[in-house]
mmCIF file of C-alpha atoms in Angstrom:
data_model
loop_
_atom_site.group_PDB
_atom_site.id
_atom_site.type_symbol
_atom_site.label_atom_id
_atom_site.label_comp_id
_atom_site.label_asym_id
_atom_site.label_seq_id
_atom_site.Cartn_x
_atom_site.Cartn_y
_atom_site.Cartn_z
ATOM 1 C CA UNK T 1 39.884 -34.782 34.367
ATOM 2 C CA UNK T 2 39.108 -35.848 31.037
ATOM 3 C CA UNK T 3 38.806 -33.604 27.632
ATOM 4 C CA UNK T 4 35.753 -31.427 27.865
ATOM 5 C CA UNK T 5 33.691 -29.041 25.895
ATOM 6 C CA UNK T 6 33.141 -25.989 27.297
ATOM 7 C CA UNK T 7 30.785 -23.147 25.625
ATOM 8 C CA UNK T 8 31.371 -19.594 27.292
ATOM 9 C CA UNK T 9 28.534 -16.939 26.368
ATOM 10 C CA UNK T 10 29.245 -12.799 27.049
ATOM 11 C CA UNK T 11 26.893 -10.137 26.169
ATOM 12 C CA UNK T 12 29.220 -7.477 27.132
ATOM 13 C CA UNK T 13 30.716 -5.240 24.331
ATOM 14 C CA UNK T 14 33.121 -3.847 26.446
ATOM 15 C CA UNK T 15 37.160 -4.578 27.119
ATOM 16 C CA UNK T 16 38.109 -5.065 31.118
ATOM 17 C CA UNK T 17 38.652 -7.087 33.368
ATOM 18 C CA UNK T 18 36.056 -9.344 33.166
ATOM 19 C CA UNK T 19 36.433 -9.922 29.411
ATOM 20 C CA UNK T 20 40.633 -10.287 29.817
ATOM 21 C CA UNK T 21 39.308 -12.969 32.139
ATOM 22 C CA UNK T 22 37.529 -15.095 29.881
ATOM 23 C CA UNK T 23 39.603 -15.163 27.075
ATOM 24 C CA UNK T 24 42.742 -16.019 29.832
ATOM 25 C CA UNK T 25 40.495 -19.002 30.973
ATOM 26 C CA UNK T 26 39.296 -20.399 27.532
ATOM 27 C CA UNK T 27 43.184 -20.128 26.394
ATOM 28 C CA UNK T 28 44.133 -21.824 29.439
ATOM 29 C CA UNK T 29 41.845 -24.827 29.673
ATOM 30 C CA UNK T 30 42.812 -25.187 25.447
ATOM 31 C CA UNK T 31 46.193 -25.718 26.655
ATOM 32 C CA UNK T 32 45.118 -28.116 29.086
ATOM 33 C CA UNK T 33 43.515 -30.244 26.298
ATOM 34 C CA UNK T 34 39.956 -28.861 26.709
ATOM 35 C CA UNK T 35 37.721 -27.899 23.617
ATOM 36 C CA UNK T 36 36.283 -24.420 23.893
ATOM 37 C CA UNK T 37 34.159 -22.026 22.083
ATOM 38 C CA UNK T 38 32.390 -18.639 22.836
ATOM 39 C CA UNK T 39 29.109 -16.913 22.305
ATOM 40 C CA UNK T 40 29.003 -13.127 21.600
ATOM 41 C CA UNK T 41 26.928 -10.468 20.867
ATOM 42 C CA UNK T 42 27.810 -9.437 17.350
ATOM 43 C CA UNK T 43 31.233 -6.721 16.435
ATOM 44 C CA UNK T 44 32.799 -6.873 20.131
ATOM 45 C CA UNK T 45 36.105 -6.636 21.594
ATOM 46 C CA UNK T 46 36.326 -9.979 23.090
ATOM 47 C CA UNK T 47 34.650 -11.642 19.902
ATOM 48 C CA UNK T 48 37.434 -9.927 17.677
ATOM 49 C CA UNK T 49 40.540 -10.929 20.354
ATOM 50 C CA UNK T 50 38.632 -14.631 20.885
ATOM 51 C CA UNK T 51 38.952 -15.339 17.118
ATOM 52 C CA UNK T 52 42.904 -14.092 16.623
ATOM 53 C CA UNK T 53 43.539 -16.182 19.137
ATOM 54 C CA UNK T 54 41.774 -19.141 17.135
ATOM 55 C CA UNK T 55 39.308 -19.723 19.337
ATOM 56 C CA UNK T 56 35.677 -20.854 17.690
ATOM 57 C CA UNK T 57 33.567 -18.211 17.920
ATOM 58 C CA UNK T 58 29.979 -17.335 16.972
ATOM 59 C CA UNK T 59 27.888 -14.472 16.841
ATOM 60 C CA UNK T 60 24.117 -14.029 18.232
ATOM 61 C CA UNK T 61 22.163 -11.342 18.604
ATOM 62 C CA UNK T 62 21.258 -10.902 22.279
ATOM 63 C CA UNK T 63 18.888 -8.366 22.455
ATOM 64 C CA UNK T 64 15.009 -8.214 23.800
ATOM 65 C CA UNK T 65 13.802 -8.320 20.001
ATOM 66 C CA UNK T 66 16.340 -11.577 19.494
ATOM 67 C CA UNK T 67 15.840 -13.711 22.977
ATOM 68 C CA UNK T 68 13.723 -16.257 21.300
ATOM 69 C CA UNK T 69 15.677 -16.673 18.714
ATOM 70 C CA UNK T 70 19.059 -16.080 20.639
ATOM 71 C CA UNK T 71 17.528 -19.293 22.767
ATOM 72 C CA UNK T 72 16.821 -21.640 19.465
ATOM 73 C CA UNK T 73 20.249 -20.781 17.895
ATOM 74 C CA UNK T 74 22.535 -21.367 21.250
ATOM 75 C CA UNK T 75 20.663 -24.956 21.690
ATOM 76 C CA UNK T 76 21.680 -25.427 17.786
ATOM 77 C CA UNK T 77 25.219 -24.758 18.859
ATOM 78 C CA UNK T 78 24.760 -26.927 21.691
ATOM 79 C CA UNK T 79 24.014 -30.049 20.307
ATOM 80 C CA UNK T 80 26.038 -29.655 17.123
ATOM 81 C CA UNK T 81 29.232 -29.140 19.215
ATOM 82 C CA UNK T 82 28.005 -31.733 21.965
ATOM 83 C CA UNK T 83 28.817 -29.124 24.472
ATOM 84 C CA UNK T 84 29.572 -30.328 27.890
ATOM 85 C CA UNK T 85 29.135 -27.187 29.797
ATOM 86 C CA UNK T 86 27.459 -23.836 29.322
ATOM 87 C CA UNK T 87 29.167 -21.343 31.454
ATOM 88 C CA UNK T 88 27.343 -17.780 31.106
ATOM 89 C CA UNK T 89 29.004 -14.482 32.030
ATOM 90 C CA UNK T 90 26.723 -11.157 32.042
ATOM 91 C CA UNK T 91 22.711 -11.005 32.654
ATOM 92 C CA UNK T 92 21.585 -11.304 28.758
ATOM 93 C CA UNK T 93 23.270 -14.232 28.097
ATOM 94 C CA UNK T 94 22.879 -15.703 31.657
ATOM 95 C CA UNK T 95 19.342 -16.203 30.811
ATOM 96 C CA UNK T 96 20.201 -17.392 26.512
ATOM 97 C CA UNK T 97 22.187 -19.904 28.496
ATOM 98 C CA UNK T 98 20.253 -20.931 30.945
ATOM 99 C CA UNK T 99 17.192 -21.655 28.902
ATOM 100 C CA UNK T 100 19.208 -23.233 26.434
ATOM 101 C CA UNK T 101 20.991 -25.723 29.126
ATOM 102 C CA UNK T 102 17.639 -26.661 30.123
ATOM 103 C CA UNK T 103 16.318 -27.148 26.736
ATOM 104 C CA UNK T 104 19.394 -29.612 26.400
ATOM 105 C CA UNK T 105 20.341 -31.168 29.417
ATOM 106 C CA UNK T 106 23.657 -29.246 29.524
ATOM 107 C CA UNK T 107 24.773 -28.023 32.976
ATOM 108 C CA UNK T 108 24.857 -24.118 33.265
ATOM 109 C CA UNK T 109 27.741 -22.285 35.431
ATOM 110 C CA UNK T 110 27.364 -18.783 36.042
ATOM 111 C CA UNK T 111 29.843 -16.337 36.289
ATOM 112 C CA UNK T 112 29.700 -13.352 38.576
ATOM 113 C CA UNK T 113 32.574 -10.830 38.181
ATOM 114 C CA UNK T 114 32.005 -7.907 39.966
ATOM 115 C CA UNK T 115 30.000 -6.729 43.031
ATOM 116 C CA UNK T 116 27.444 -4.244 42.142
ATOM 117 C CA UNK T 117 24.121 -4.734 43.316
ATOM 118 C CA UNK T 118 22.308 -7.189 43.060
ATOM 119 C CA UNK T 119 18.583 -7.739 41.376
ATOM 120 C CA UNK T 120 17.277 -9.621 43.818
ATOM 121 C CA UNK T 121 13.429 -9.926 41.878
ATOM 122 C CA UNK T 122 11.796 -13.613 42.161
ATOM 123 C CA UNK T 123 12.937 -14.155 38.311
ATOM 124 C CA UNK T 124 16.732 -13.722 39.329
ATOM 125 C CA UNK T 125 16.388 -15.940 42.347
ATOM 126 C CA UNK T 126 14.962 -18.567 39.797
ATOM 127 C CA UNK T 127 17.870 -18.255 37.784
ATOM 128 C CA UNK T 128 20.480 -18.284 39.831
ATOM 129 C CA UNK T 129 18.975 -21.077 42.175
ATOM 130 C CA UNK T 130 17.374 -23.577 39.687
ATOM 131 C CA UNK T 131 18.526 -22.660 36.081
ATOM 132 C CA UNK T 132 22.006 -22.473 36.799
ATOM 133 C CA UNK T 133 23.771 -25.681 38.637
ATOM 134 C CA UNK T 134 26.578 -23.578 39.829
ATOM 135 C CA UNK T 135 27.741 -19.963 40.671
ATOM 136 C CA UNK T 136 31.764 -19.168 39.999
ATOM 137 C CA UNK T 137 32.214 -15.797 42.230
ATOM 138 C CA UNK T 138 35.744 -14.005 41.255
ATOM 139 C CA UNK T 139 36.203 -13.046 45.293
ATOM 140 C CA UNK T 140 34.451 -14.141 48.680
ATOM 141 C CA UNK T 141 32.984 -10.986 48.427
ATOM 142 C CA UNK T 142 30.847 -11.322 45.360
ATOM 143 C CA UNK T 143 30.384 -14.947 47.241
ATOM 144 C CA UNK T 144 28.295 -14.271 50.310
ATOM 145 C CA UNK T 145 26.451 -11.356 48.113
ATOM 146 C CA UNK T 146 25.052 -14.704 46.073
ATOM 147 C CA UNK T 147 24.758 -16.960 49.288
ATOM 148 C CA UNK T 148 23.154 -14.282 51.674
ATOM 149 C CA UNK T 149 20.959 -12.224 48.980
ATOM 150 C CA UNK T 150 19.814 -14.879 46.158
ATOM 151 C CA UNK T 151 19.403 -17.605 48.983
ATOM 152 C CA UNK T 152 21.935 -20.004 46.669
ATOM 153 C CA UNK T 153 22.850 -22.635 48.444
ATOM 154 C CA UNK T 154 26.086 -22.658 49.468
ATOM 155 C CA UNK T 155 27.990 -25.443 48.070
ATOM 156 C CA UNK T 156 27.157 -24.241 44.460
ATOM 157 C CA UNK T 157 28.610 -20.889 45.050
ATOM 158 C CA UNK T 158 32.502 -21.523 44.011
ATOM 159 C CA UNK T 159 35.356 -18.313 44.756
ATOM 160 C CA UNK T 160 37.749 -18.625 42.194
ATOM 161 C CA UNK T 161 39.538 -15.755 42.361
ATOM 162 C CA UNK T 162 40.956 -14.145 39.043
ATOM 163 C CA UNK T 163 44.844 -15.586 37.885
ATOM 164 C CA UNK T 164 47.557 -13.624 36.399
ATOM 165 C CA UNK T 165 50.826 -14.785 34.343
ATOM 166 C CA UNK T 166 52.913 -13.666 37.401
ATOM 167 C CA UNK T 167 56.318 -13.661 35.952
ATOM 168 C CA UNK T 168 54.796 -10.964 32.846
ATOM 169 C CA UNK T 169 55.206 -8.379 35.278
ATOM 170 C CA UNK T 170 58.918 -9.039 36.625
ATOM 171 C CA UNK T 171 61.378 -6.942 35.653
ATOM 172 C CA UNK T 172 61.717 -4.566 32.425
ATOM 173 C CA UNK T 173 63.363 -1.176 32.338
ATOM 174 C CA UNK T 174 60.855 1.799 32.837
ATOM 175 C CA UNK T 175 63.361 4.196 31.700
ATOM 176 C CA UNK T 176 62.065 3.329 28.247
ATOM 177 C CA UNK T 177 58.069 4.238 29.321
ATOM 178 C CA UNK T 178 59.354 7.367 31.432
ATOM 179 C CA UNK T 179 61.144 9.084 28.137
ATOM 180 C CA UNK T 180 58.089 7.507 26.002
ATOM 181 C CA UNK T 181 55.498 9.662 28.346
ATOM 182 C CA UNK T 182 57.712 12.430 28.968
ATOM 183 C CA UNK T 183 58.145 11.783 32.592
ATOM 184 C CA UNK T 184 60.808 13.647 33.953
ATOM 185 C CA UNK T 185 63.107 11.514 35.723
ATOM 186 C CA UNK T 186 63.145 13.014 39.095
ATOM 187 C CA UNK T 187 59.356 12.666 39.182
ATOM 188 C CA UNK T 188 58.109 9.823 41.072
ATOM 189 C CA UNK T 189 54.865 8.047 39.490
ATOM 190 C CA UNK T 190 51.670 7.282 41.174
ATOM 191 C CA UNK T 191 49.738 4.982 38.480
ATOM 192 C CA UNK T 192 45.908 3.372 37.882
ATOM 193 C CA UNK T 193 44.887 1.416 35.156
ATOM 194 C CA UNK T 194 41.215 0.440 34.237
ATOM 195 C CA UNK T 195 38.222 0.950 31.982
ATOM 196 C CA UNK T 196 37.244 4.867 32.429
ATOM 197 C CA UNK T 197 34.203 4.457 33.928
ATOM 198 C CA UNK T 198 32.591 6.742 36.980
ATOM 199 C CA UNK T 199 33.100 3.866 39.736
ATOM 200 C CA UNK T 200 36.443 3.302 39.222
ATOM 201 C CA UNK T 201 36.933 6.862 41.255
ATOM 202 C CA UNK T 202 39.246 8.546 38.923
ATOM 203 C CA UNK T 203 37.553 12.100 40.194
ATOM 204 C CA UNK T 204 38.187 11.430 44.000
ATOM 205 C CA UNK T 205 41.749 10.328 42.847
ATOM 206 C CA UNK T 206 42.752 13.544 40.888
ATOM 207 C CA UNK T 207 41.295 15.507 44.070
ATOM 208 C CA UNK T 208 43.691 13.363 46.534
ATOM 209 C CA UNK T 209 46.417 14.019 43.809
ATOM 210 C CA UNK T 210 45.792 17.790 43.789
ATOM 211 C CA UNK T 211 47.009 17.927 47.516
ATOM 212 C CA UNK T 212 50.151 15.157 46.818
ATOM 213 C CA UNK T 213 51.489 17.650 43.922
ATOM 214 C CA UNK T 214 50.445 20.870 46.458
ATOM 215 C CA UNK T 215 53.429 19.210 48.430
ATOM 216 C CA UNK T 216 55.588 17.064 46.777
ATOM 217 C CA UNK T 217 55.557 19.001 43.140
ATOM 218 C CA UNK T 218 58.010 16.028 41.780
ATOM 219 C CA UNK T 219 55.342 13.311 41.117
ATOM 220 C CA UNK T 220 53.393 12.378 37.960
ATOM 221 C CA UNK T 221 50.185 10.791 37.856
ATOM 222 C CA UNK T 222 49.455 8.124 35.212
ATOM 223 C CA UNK T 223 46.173 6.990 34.072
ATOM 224 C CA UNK T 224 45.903 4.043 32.042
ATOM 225 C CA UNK T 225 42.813 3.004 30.191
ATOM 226 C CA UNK T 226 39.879 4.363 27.648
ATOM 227 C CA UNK T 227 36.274 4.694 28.257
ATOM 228 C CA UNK T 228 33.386 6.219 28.304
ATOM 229 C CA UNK T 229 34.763 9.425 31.192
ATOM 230 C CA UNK T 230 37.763 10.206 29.218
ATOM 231 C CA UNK T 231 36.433 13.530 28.695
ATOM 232 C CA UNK T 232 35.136 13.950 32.323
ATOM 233 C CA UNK T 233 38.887 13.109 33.588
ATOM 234 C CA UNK T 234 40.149 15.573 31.362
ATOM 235 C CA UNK T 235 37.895 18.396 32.240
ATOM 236 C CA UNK T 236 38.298 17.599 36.121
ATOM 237 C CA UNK T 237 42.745 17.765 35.386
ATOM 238 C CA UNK T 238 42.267 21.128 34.030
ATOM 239 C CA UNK T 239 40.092 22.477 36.732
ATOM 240 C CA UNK T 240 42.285 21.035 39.378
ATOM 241 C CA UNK T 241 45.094 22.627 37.284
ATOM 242 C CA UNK T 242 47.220 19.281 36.999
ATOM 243 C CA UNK T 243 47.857 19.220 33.357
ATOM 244 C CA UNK T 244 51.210 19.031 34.070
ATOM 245 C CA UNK T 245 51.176 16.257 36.293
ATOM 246 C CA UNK T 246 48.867 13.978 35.045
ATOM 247 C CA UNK T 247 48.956 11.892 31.449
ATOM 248 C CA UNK T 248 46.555 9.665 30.518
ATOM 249 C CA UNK T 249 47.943 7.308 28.040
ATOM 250 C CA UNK T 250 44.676 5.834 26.804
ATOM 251 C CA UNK T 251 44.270 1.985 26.229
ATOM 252 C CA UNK T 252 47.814 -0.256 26.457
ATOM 253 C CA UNK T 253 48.293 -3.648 25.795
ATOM 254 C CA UNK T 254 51.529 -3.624 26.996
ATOM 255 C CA UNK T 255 50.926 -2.916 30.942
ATOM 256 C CA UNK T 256 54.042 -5.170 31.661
ATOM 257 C CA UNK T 257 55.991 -2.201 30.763
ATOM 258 C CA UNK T 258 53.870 0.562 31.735
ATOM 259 C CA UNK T 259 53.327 -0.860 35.246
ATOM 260 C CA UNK T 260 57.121 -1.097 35.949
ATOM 261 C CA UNK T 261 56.961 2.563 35.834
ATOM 262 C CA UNK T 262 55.099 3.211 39.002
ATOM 263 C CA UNK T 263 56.110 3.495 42.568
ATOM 264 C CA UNK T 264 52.689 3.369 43.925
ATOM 265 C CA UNK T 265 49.286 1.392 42.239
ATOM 266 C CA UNK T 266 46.237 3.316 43.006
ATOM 267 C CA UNK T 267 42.583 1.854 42.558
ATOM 268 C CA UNK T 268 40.461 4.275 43.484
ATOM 269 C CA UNK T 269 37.010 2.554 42.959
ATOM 270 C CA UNK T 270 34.089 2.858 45.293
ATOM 271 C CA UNK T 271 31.590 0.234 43.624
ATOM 272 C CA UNK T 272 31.362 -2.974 41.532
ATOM 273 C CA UNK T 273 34.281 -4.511 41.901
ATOM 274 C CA UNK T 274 35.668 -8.071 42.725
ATOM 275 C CA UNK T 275 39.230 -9.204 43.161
ATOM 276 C CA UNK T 276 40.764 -6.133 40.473
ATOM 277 C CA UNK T 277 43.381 -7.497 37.265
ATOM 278 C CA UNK T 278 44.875 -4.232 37.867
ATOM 279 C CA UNK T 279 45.585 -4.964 41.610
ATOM 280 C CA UNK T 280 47.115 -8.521 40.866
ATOM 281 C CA UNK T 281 49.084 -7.085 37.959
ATOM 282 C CA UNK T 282 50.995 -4.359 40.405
ATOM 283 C CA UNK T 283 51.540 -6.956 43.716
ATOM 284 C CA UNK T 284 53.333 -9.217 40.350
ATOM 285 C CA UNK T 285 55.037 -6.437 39.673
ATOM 286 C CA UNK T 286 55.991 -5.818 43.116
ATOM 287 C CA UNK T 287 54.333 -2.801 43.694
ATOM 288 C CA UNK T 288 52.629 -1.407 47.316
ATOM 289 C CA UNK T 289 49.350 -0.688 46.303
ATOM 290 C CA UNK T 290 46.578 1.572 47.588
ATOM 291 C CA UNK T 291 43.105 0.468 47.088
ATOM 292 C CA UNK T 292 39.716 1.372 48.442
ATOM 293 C CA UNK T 293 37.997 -1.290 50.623
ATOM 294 C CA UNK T 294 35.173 -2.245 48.250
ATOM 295 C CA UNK T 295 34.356 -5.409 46.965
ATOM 296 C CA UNK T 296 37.118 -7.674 46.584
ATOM 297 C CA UNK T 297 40.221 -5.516 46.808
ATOM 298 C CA UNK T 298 40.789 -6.285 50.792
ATOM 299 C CA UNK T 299 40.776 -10.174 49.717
ATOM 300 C CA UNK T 300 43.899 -8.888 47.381
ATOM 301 C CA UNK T 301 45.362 -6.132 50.044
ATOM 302 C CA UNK T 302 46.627 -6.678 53.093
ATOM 303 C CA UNK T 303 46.519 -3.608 54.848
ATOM 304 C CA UNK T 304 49.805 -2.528 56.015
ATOM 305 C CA UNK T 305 51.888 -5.801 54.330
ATOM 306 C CA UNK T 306 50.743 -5.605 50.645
ATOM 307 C CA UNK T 307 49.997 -1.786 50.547
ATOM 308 C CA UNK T 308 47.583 0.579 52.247
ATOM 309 C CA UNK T 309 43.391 0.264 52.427
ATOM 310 C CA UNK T 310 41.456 3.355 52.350
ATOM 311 C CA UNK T 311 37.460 4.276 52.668
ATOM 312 C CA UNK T 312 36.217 4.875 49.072
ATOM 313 C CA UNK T 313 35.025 8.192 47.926
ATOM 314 C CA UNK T 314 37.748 9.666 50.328
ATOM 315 C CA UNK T 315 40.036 12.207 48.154
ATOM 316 C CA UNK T 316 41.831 12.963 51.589
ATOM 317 C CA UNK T 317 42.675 9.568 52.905
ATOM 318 C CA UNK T 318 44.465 8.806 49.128
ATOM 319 C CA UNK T 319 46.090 11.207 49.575
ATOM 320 C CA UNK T 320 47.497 10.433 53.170
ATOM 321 C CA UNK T 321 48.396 7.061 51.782
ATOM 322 C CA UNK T 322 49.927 8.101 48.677
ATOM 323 C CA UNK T 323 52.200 10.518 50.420
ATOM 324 C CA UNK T 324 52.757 7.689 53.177
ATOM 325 C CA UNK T 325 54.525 5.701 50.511
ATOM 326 C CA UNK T 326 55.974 8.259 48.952
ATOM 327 C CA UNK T 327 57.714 9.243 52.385
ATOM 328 C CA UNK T 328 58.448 5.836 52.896
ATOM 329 C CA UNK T 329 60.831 4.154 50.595
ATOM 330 C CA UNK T 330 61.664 1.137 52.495
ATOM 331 C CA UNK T 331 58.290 0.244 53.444
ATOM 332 C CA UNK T 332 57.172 0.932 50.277
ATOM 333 C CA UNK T 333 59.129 -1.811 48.739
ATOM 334 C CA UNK T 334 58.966 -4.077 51.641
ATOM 335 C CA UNK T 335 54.916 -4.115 51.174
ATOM 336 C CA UNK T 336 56.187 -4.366 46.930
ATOM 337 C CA UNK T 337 57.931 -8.045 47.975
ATOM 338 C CA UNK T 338 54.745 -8.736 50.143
ATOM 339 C CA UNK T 339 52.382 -8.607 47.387
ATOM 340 C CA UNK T 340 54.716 -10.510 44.795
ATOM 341 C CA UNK T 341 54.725 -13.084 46.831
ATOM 342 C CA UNK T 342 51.114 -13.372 47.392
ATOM 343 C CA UNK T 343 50.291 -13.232 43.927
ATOM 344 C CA UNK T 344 53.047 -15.863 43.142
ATOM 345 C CA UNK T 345 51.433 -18.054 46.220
ATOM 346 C CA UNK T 346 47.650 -17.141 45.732
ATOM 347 C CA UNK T 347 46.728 -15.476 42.180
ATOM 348 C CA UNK T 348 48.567 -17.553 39.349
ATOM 349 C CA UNK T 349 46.865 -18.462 35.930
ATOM 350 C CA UNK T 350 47.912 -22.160 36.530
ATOM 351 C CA UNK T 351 45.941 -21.921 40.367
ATOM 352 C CA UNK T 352 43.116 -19.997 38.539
ATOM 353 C CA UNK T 353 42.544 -23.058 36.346
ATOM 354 C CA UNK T 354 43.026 -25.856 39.043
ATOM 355 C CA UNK T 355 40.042 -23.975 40.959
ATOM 356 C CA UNK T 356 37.871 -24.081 37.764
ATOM 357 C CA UNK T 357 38.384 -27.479 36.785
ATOM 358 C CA UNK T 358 37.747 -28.474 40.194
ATOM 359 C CA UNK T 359 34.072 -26.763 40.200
ATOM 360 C CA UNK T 360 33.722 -28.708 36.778
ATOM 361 C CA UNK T 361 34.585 -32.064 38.418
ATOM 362 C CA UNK T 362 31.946 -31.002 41.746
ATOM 363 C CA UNK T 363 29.389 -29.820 39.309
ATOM 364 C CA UNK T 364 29.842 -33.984 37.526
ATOM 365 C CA UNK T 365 30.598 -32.241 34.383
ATOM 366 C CA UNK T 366 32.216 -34.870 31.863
#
């Protein structure tokens, strides 16, 4: 298709998944010749990363007190930049956006990224089924959620599931990592990575740990990520008494290396999630994975080929799976080579940005 201009707008202040997500697709579709820029809330992660990577951004106040004038400043931007497309990404912008496309005549696509609950009030039906000209889903999941609960017609409701640079998570030596974290090296290491927050499960995963380490003593739990249950996670290690088997490393940028060091991928969440980073990121790495079946992660896991699905909030059936693969070397890394391949066949950055530009091209964006 030809050269467009595409304006992305997040409210969000945090740094996860969602956020890696849209900086990986504006730096993708600048490669492919497009011209993109991005709308923040003011002194945010994604603003700050966004604008080393020399991508135009702006600042706007989002807030309640600031909506009017949020709406006036975006159309500014808008027609100055002869923006092709506005494609919105959390609820305070959706709506900045969406008024502002229709103030313009610029088509709005909104992004959905997780699957928590949906507000399904008259105003949300409105926007999602006549402000916005399109809904981009990150899982099937999150999909029939829009379709079945907003009433959106269904050929504006696009999966594009989330794309990774596969080959970042092949190979590496994890001997470096292990001495780094003081892992002993008889310890095998059970691993999660993601934003600290409650629905990610950390608390039903250092249960299911306590009875992994009751009997198998050689095994290390690592927990990757910062947020806003750091201290909760810590409290809960020490009352389980699993100092000694569990380091949390805080945020990494460099999970190619951290993520080599694992034998088994854990996500333990049991809400709000769509097709998980930190799943595609392990299956790259060739790593059997056990994940709770919420949200997207069955579209990811293949129960029994890619790794091992597991009710969520279930500290007992973790643990049965974890010590499954731990038992279970060969299968282990058979279900490893499963989910490389799948992400090599099914989750690549280059497939990621076919699917978008294709819902550009249905949506007659030029």
């Amino acid at each position: 298709m030809g050269r467009i201009t595409l304006l992305h707008t997040e409210a969000s202040n945090g740094w996860g998944g969602q956020e890696i997500r849209i900086l990986r697709e504006m730096m993708g579709m600048r490669e492919r010749n497009h011209r993109v820029l991005l709308v923040t809330t003011p002194w945010t992660a994604i603003h700050e990363r966004a604008t080393s990577c020399g991508i135009p951004t702006f600042s706007l106040p989002m807030g309640a007190p600031h909506f009017i004038q949020a709406v006036v400043r975006l159309v500014v931007i808008i027609r100055r930049h002869r923006v092709s497309l506005v494609n919105t990404h959390s609820s305070r912008d959706s709506w900045i956006g969406a008024i502002a496309g229709k103030l313009t005549g610029v088509k709005v696509l909104r992004s959905r990224h997780i699957s928590s609950k949906l507000n399904t009030s008259p105003l949300t039906k409105a926007l999602y089924r006549h402000l916005c000209h399109g809904i981009v889903t990150t899982g099937q999941f999150i999909r029939n959620q829009i379709v079945e609960e907003l009433g959106v017609k269904p050929d504006r409701v696009f999966s594009v599931p989330t794309g990774i640079d596969v080959e970042r998570f092949r190979g590496g030596n994890p001997r470096d990592v292990r001495r780094e974290l003081g892992i002993p090296e008889e310890h095998a290491v059970v691993g999660i990575a993601s934003v600290l927050r409650s629905w990610k499960g950390h608390l039903e995963l250092l249960e299911s740990f306590r009875g992994v380490v009751d009997t198998r003593p050689a095994v290390t739990l690592v927990i990757v990520g910062e947020g806003p249950r750091r201290r909760v996670i810590e409290r809960k290690t020490a009352q389980l008494g699993l100092q000694g088997n569990v380091i949390l490393t805080g945020h990494r940028d460099d999970m190619e290396r951290i993520i080599q060091l694992f034998d088994i991928a854990v996500l333990s969440s049991y809400a709000s999630e769509g097709i998980p980073q930190f799943v595609l990121q392990a299956m790259a790495a060739g790593k059997a994975v056990v994940g709770t079946r919420v949200g997207g992660i069955p579209e990811a896991i293949e129960d029994g080929v890619t790794g091992l699905l597991v009710p969520p909030r279930d500290p007992a059936a973790i643990r049965d799976a974890i010590v499954f693969l731990l038992d279970h070397t060969d299968k282990r890394h058979l279900m490893g080579q499963a989910g490389y391949e799948r992400a090599l066949a099914e989750h690549t950055t280059s497939l990621m940005l076919d699917r978008m530009e294709s819902v550009y091209y249905a949506l007659g964006v030029q």
